[in-house]
């Protein structure tokens, strides 16, 4: 969740864990933000953007991912891979950060984030190191349509 002022400055940002013990409801965060800031417009992004709401702005998940990558000044052209509990989405961007193609399946990759983080720890890499190494790959693989559950054990 991100709160941005009229000039584009980020006033508040928080990743809201959904499937972890420390999860916080979006309603709790919105209540706290409304108590601290005067919020004029709301934007709803991603798959929920078509739900009835008071949001004045609706932005696709692919556009949000692209804007996030651009905000953190990652180099373009690039492919943005979002493996999530609902689906897997790949956003192909050109050198001007324009979306050229999106590739999506409707299968989940539950646990993928934790699995990648654990793999990085085991290899003594950061996720940025993993990204750098992935960029050197010369092999391509098709996005499959199977649901998978990734997990680790002690």
JSON list of C-alpha atoms in Angstrom, two decimals:
[
{"chain": "A", "resi": 1, "resn": "UNK", "atom": "CA", "xyz": [0.00, 0.00, 0.00]},
{"chain": "A", "resi": 2, "resn": "UNK", "atom": "CA", "xyz": [1.33, 3.41, -0.88]},
{"chain": "A", "resi": 3, "resn": "UNK", "atom": "CA", "xyz": [0.20, 6.96, -0.10]},
{"chain": "A", "resi": 4, "resn": "UNK", "atom": "CA", "xyz": [1.41, 9.59, -2.58]},
{"chain": "A", "resi": 5, "resn": "UNK", "atom": "CA", "xyz": [0.85, 13.36, -2.47]},
{"chain": "A", "resi": 6, "resn": "UNK", "atom": "CA", "xyz": [-0.08, 15.62, -5.39]},
{"chain": "A", "resi": 7, "resn": "UNK", "atom": "CA", "xyz": [3.59, 16.09, -6.31]},
{"chain": "A", "resi": 8, "resn": "UNK", "atom": "CA", "xyz": [4.27, 12.36, -6.51]},
{"chain": "A", "resi": 9, "resn": "UNK", "atom": "CA", "xyz": [6.12, 12.17, -3.19]},
{"chain": "A", "resi": 10, "resn": "UNK", "atom": "CA", "xyz": [5.65, 8.96, -1.25]},
{"chain": "A", "resi": 11, "resn": "UNK", "atom": "CA", "xyz": [4.26, 9.80, 2.19]},
{"chain": "A", "resi": 12, "resn": "UNK", "atom": "CA", "xyz": [3.67, 6.24, 3.34]},
{"chain": "A", "resi": 13, "resn": "UNK", "atom": "CA", "xyz": [4.42, 2.80, 2.00]},
{"chain": "A", "resi": 14, "resn": "UNK", "atom": "CA", "xyz": [3.92, -0.60, 3.50]},
{"chain": "A", "resi": 15, "resn": "UNK", "atom": "CA", "xyz": [3.96, -4.10, 2.14]},
{"chain": "A", "resi": 16, "resn": "UNK", "atom": "CA", "xyz": [0.97, -5.78, 3.68]},
{"chain": "A", "resi": 17, "resn": "UNK", "atom": "CA", "xyz": [1.67, -9.49, 4.29]},
{"chain": "A", "resi": 18, "resn": "UNK", "atom": "CA", "xyz": [-1.36, -11.62, 3.61]},
{"chain": "A", "resi": 19, "resn": "UNK", "atom": "CA", "xyz": [-0.36, -15.18, 4.44]},
{"chain": "A", "resi": 20, "resn": "UNK", "atom": "CA", "xyz": [1.99, -14.64, 7.37]},
{"chain": "A", "resi": 21, "resn": "UNK", "atom": "CA", "xyz": [1.43, -14.59, 11.15]},
{"chain": "A", "resi": 22, "resn": "UNK", "atom": "CA", "xyz": [2.03, -10.81, 11.30]},
{"chain": "A", "resi": 23, "resn": "UNK", "atom": "CA", "xyz": [-0.58, -10.00, 8.65]},
{"chain": "A", "resi": 24, "resn": "UNK", "atom": "CA", "xyz": [-2.40, -6.71, 9.00]},
{"chain": "A", "resi": 25, "resn": "UNK", "atom": "CA", "xyz": [-5.78, -6.10, 7.41]},
{"chain": "A", "resi": 26, "resn": "UNK", "atom": "CA", "xyz": [-5.97, -3.45, 4.73]},
{"chain": "A", "resi": 27, "resn": "UNK", "atom": "CA", "xyz": [-8.90, -1.97, 6.66]},
{"chain": "A", "resi": 28, "resn": "UNK", "atom": "CA", "xyz": [-6.69, -1.40, 9.72]},
{"chain": "A", "resi": 29, "resn": "UNK", "atom": "CA", "xyz": [-4.06, 0.38, 7.64]},
{"chain": "A", "resi": 30, "resn": "UNK", "atom": "CA", "xyz": [-6.65, 2.54, 5.85]},
{"chain": "A", "resi": 31, "resn": "UNK", "atom": "CA", "xyz": [-8.20, 3.51, 9.19]},
{"chain": "A", "resi": 32, "resn": "UNK", "atom": "CA", "xyz": [-4.79, 4.60, 10.53]},
{"chain": "A", "resi": 33, "resn": "UNK", "atom": "CA", "xyz": [-3.99, 6.54, 7.33]},
{"chain": "A", "resi": 34, "resn": "UNK", "atom": "CA", "xyz": [-7.36, 8.32, 7.37]},
{"chain": "A", "resi": 35, "resn": "UNK", "atom": "CA", "xyz": [-6.66, 9.40, 10.95]},
{"chain": "A", "resi": 36, "resn": "UNK", "atom": "CA", "xyz": [-3.27, 10.86, 9.96]},
{"chain": "A", "resi": 37, "resn": "UNK", "atom": "CA", "xyz": [-3.77, 12.19, 6.42]},
{"chain": "A", "resi": 38, "resn": "UNK", "atom": "CA", "xyz": [-6.53, 13.86, 4.45]},
{"chain": "A", "resi": 39, "resn": "UNK", "atom": "CA", "xyz": [-7.02, 11.51, 1.53]},
{"chain": "A", "resi": 40, "resn": "UNK", "atom": "CA", "xyz": [-8.64, 13.06, -1.51]},
{"chain": "A", "resi": 41, "resn": "UNK", "atom": "CA", "xyz": [-8.59, 10.25, -4.07]},
{"chain": "A", "resi": 42, "resn": "UNK", "atom": "CA", "xyz": [-8.13, 6.52, -3.88]},
{"chain": "A", "resi": 43, "resn": "UNK", "atom": "CA", "xyz": [-6.76, 4.28, -6.57]},
{"chain": "A", "resi": 44, "resn": "UNK", "atom": "CA", "xyz": [-7.44, 0.60, -6.77]},
{"chain": "A", "resi": 45, "resn": "UNK", "atom": "CA", "xyz": [-5.03, -1.53, -8.72]},
{"chain": "A", "resi": 46, "resn": "UNK", "atom": "CA", "xyz": [-4.64, -5.08, -9.89]},
{"chain": "A", "resi": 47, "resn": "UNK", "atom": "CA", "xyz": [-7.36, -7.70, -10.07]},
{"chain": "A", "resi": 48, "resn": "UNK", "atom": "CA", "xyz": [-9.63, -5.85, -7.61]},
{"chain": "A", "resi": 49, "resn": "UNK", "atom": "CA", "xyz": [-9.72, -2.63, -9.61]},
{"chain": "A", "resi": 50, "resn": "UNK", "atom": "CA", "xyz": [-13.14, -3.39, -11.12]},
{"chain": "A", "resi": 51, "resn": "UNK", "atom": "CA", "xyz": [-14.83, -3.90, -7.75]},
{"chain": "A", "resi": 52, "resn": "UNK", "atom": "CA", "xyz": [-17.33, -1.21, -6.71]},
{"chain": "A", "resi": 53, "resn": "UNK", "atom": "CA", "xyz": [-15.56, 1.43, -4.68]},
{"chain": "A", "resi": 54, "resn": "UNK", "atom": "CA", "xyz": [-14.97, 5.13, -4.30]},
{"chain": "A", "resi": 55, "resn": "UNK", "atom": "CA", "xyz": [-11.69, 4.88, -6.20]},
{"chain": "A", "resi": 56, "resn": "UNK", "atom": "CA", "xyz": [-11.22, 7.57, -8.82]},
{"chain": "A", "resi": 57, "resn": "UNK", "atom": "CA", "xyz": [-8.28, 5.83, -10.50]},
{"chain": "A", "resi": 58, "resn": "UNK", "atom": "CA", "xyz": [-8.05, 2.24, -11.72]},
{"chain": "A", "resi": 59, "resn": "UNK", "atom": "CA", "xyz": [-4.69, 0.86, -12.88]},
{"chain": "A", "resi": 60, "resn": "UNK", "atom": "CA", "xyz": [-3.86, -2.63, -14.11]},
{"chain": "A", "resi": 61, "resn": "UNK", "atom": "CA", "xyz": [-1.55, -4.92, -12.19]},
{"chain": "A", "resi": 62, "resn": "UNK", "atom": "CA", "xyz": [0.91, -4.89, -15.11]},
{"chain": "A", "resi": 63, "resn": "UNK", "atom": "CA", "xyz": [1.03, -1.08, -15.08]},
{"chain": "A", "resi": 64, "resn": "UNK", "atom": "CA", "xyz": [1.56, -1.02, -11.30]},
{"chain": "A", "resi": 65, "resn": "UNK", "atom": "CA", "xyz": [4.43, -3.47, -11.55]},
{"chain": "A", "resi": 66, "resn": "UNK", "atom": "CA", "xyz": [6.02, -1.45, -14.36]},
{"chain": "A", "resi": 67, "resn": "UNK", "atom": "CA", "xyz": [5.68, 1.83, -12.44]},
{"chain": "A", "resi": 68, "resn": "UNK", "atom": "CA", "xyz": [7.22, 0.21, -9.35]},
{"chain": "A", "resi": 69, "resn": "UNK", "atom": "CA", "xyz": [10.22, -1.07, -11.31]},
{"chain": "A", "resi": 70, "resn": "UNK", "atom": "CA", "xyz": [10.63, 2.37, -12.92]},
{"chain": "A", "resi": 71, "resn": "UNK", "atom": "CA", "xyz": [10.34, 4.12, -9.53]},
{"chain": "A", "resi": 72, "resn": "UNK", "atom": "CA", "xyz": [13.18, 2.04, -8.11]},
{"chain": "A", "resi": 73, "resn": "UNK", "atom": "CA", "xyz": [15.24, 2.81, -11.23]},
{"chain": "A", "resi": 74, "resn": "UNK", "atom": "CA", "xyz": [15.78, -0.72, -12.48]},
{"chain": "A", "resi": 75, "resn": "UNK", "atom": "CA", "xyz": [17.09, -0.79, -16.04]},
{"chain": "A", "resi": 76, "resn": "UNK", "atom": "CA", "xyz": [14.79, -1.22, -19.02]},
{"chain": "A", "resi": 77, "resn": "UNK", "atom": "CA", "xyz": [14.16, -3.16, -21.22]},
{"chain": "A", "resi": 78, "resn": "UNK", "atom": "CA", "xyz": [13.19, -5.89, -18.79]},
{"chain": "A", "resi": 79, "resn": "UNK", "atom": "CA", "xyz": [10.77, -8.66, -17.98]},
{"chain": "A", "resi": 80, "resn": "UNK", "atom": "CA", "xyz": [8.94, -8.33, -14.69]},
{"chain": "A", "resi": 81, "resn": "UNK", "atom": "CA", "xyz": [7.88, -11.64, -13.15]},
{"chain": "A", "resi": 82, "resn": "UNK", "atom": "CA", "xyz": [5.19, -11.67, -10.48]},
{"chain": "A", "resi": 83, "resn": "UNK", "atom": "CA", "xyz": [4.59, -15.14, -9.02]},
{"chain": "A", "resi": 84, "resn": "UNK", "atom": "CA", "xyz": [1.62, -14.97, -6.70]},
{"chain": "A", "resi": 85, "resn": "UNK", "atom": "CA", "xyz": [-1.00, -16.91, -4.86]},
{"chain": "A", "resi": 86, "resn": "UNK", "atom": "CA", "xyz": [-3.61, -16.24, -7.57]},
{"chain": "A", "resi": 87, "resn": "UNK", "atom": "CA", "xyz": [-1.60, -16.37, -10.78]},
{"chain": "A", "resi": 88, "resn": "UNK", "atom": "CA", "xyz": [1.76, -15.81, -12.43]},
{"chain": "A", "resi": 89, "resn": "UNK", "atom": "CA", "xyz": [2.21, -12.66, -14.52]},
{"chain": "A", "resi": 90, "resn": "UNK", "atom": "CA", "xyz": [5.13, -11.70, -16.75]},
{"chain": "A", "resi": 91, "resn": "UNK", "atom": "CA", "xyz": [5.27, -8.13, -18.06]},
{"chain": "A", "resi": 92, "resn": "UNK", "atom": "CA", "xyz": [7.57, -7.51, -21.03]},
{"chain": "A", "resi": 93, "resn": "UNK", "atom": "CA", "xyz": [8.75, -3.86, -21.18]},
{"chain": "A", "resi": 94, "resn": "UNK", "atom": "CA", "xyz": [10.77, -2.02, -23.80]},
{"chain": "A", "resi": 95, "resn": "UNK", "atom": "CA", "xyz": [13.63, 0.42, -23.21]},
{"chain": "A", "resi": 96, "resn": "UNK", "atom": "CA", "xyz": [11.14, 3.26, -22.57]},
{"chain": "A", "resi": 97, "resn": "UNK", "atom": "CA", "xyz": [9.32, 1.22, -19.89]},
{"chain": "A", "resi": 98, "resn": "UNK", "atom": "CA", "xyz": [6.31, 0.76, -22.16]},
{"chain": "A", "resi": 99, "resn": "UNK", "atom": "CA", "xyz": [4.47, -2.52, -21.76]},
{"chain": "A", "resi": 100, "resn": "UNK", "atom": "CA", "xyz": [4.91, -4.58, -24.92]},
{"chain": "A", "resi": 101, "resn": "UNK", "atom": "CA", "xyz": [3.29, -7.81, -23.80]},
{"chain": "A", "resi": 102, "resn": "UNK", "atom": "CA", "xyz": [1.83, -9.53, -20.76]},
{"chain": "A", "resi": 103, "resn": "UNK", "atom": "CA", "xyz": [1.89, -13.29, -20.27]},
{"chain": "A", "resi": 104, "resn": "UNK", "atom": "CA", "xyz": [-0.32, -14.76, -17.60]},
{"chain": "A", "resi": 105, "resn": "UNK", "atom": "CA", "xyz": [-1.65, -18.05, -16.35]},
{"chain": "A", "resi": 106, "resn": "UNK", "atom": "CA", "xyz": [-4.43, -18.62, -13.89]},
{"chain": "A", "resi": 107, "resn": "UNK", "atom": "CA", "xyz": [-2.51, -20.95, -11.61]},
{"chain": "A", "resi": 108, "resn": "UNK", "atom": "CA", "xyz": [-1.01, -20.05, -8.29]},
{"chain": "A", "resi": 109, "resn": "UNK", "atom": "CA", "xyz": [2.60, -20.23, -7.23]},
{"chain": "A", "resi": 110, "resn": "UNK", "atom": "CA", "xyz": [1.81, -20.41, -3.53]},
{"chain": "A", "resi": 111, "resn": "UNK", "atom": "CA", "xyz": [4.93, -20.12, -1.41]},
{"chain": "A", "resi": 112, "resn": "UNK", "atom": "CA", "xyz": [7.16, -19.07, -4.30]},
{"chain": "A", "resi": 113, "resn": "UNK", "atom": "CA", "xyz": [8.33, -15.88, -2.57]},
{"chain": "A", "resi": 114, "resn": "UNK", "atom": "CA", "xyz": [9.37, -17.72, 0.58]},
{"chain": "A", "resi": 115, "resn": "UNK", "atom": "CA", "xyz": [11.01, -20.45, -1.49]},
{"chain": "A", "resi": 116, "resn": "UNK", "atom": "CA", "xyz": [13.04, -17.91, -3.52]},
{"chain": "A", "resi": 117, "resn": "UNK", "atom": "CA", "xyz": [14.08, -16.10, -0.32]},
{"chain": "A", "resi": 118, "resn": "UNK", "atom": "CA", "xyz": [15.14, -19.39, 1.29]},
{"chain": "A", "resi": 119, "resn": "UNK", "atom": "CA", "xyz": [17.06, -20.37, -1.84]},
{"chain": "A", "resi": 120, "resn": "UNK", "atom": "CA", "xyz": [18.86, -17.01, -1.79]},
{"chain": "A", "resi": 121, "resn": "UNK", "atom": "CA", "xyz": [19.79, -17.49, 1.87]},
{"chain": "A", "resi": 122, "resn": "UNK", "atom": "CA", "xyz": [21.07, -21.02, 1.20]},
{"chain": "A", "resi": 123, "resn": "UNK", "atom": "CA", "xyz": [23.20, -19.74, -1.69]},
{"chain": "A", "resi": 124, "resn": "UNK", "atom": "CA", "xyz": [24.32, -16.67, 0.27]},
{"chain": "A", "resi": 125, "resn": "UNK", "atom": "CA", "xyz": [22.79, -14.37, -2.35]},
{"chain": "A", "resi": 126, "resn": "UNK", "atom": "CA", "xyz": [20.49, -11.38, -2.19]},
{"chain": "A", "resi": 127, "resn": "UNK", "atom": "CA", "xyz": [17.43, -11.24, -4.41]},
{"chain": "A", "resi": 128, "resn": "UNK", "atom": "CA", "xyz": [19.28, -8.57, -6.40]},
{"chain": "A", "resi": 129, "resn": "UNK", "atom": "CA", "xyz": [22.15, -11.04, -6.92]},
{"chain": "A", "resi": 130, "resn": "UNK", "atom": "CA", "xyz": [19.61, -13.62, -8.11]},
{"chain": "A", "resi": 131, "resn": "UNK", "atom": "CA", "xyz": [18.14, -11.05, -10.52]},
{"chain": "A", "resi": 132, "resn": "UNK", "atom": "CA", "xyz": [21.60, -10.19, -11.86]},
{"chain": "A", "resi": 133, "resn": "UNK", "atom": "CA", "xyz": [22.35, -13.88, -12.44]},
{"chain": "A", "resi": 134, "resn": "UNK", "atom": "CA", "xyz": [18.98, -14.46, -14.10]},
{"chain": "A", "resi": 135, "resn": "UNK", "atom": "CA", "xyz": [19.72, -11.66, -16.57]},
{"chain": "A", "resi": 136, "resn": "UNK", "atom": "CA", "xyz": [22.74, -13.63, -17.82]},
{"chain": "A", "resi": 137, "resn": "UNK", "atom": "CA", "xyz": [20.62, -16.67, -18.72]},
{"chain": "A", "resi": 138, "resn": "UNK", "atom": "CA", "xyz": [20.48, -17.68, -22.36]},
{"chain": "A", "resi": 139, "resn": "UNK", "atom": "CA", "xyz": [17.80, -20.35, -21.83]},
{"chain": "A", "resi": 140, "resn": "UNK", "atom": "CA", "xyz": [14.09, -19.65, -22.11]},
{"chain": "A", "resi": 141, "resn": "UNK", "atom": "CA", "xyz": [11.26, -21.69, -20.64]},
{"chain": "A", "resi": 142, "resn": "UNK", "atom": "CA", "xyz": [7.53, -21.70, -21.30]},
{"chain": "A", "resi": 143, "resn": "UNK", "atom": "CA", "xyz": [5.16, -20.56, -18.58]},
{"chain": "A", "resi": 144, "resn": "UNK", "atom": "CA", "xyz": [3.26, -23.70, -17.64]},
{"chain": "A", "resi": 145, "resn": "UNK", "atom": "CA", "xyz": [-0.34, -23.99, -16.60]},
{"chain": "A", "resi": 146, "resn": "UNK", "atom": "CA", "xyz": [0.16, -26.15, -13.53]},
{"chain": "A", "resi": 147, "resn": "UNK", "atom": "CA", "xyz": [-0.49, -25.04, -10.00]},
{"chain": "A", "resi": 148, "resn": "UNK", "atom": "CA", "xyz": [2.36, -25.69, -7.63]},
{"chain": "A", "resi": 149, "resn": "UNK", "atom": "CA", "xyz": [2.90, -25.38, -3.93]},
{"chain": "A", "resi": 150, "resn": "UNK", "atom": "CA", "xyz": [6.46, -24.53, -2.95]},
{"chain": "A", "resi": 151, "resn": "UNK", "atom": "CA", "xyz": [7.52, -25.10, 0.61]},
{"chain": "A", "resi": 152, "resn": "UNK", "atom": "CA", "xyz": [10.56, -25.64, 2.73]},
{"chain": "A", "resi": 153, "resn": "UNK", "atom": "CA", "xyz": [11.15, -27.71, 5.80]},
{"chain": "A", "resi": 154, "resn": "UNK", "atom": "CA", "xyz": [13.77, -27.74, 8.51]}
]
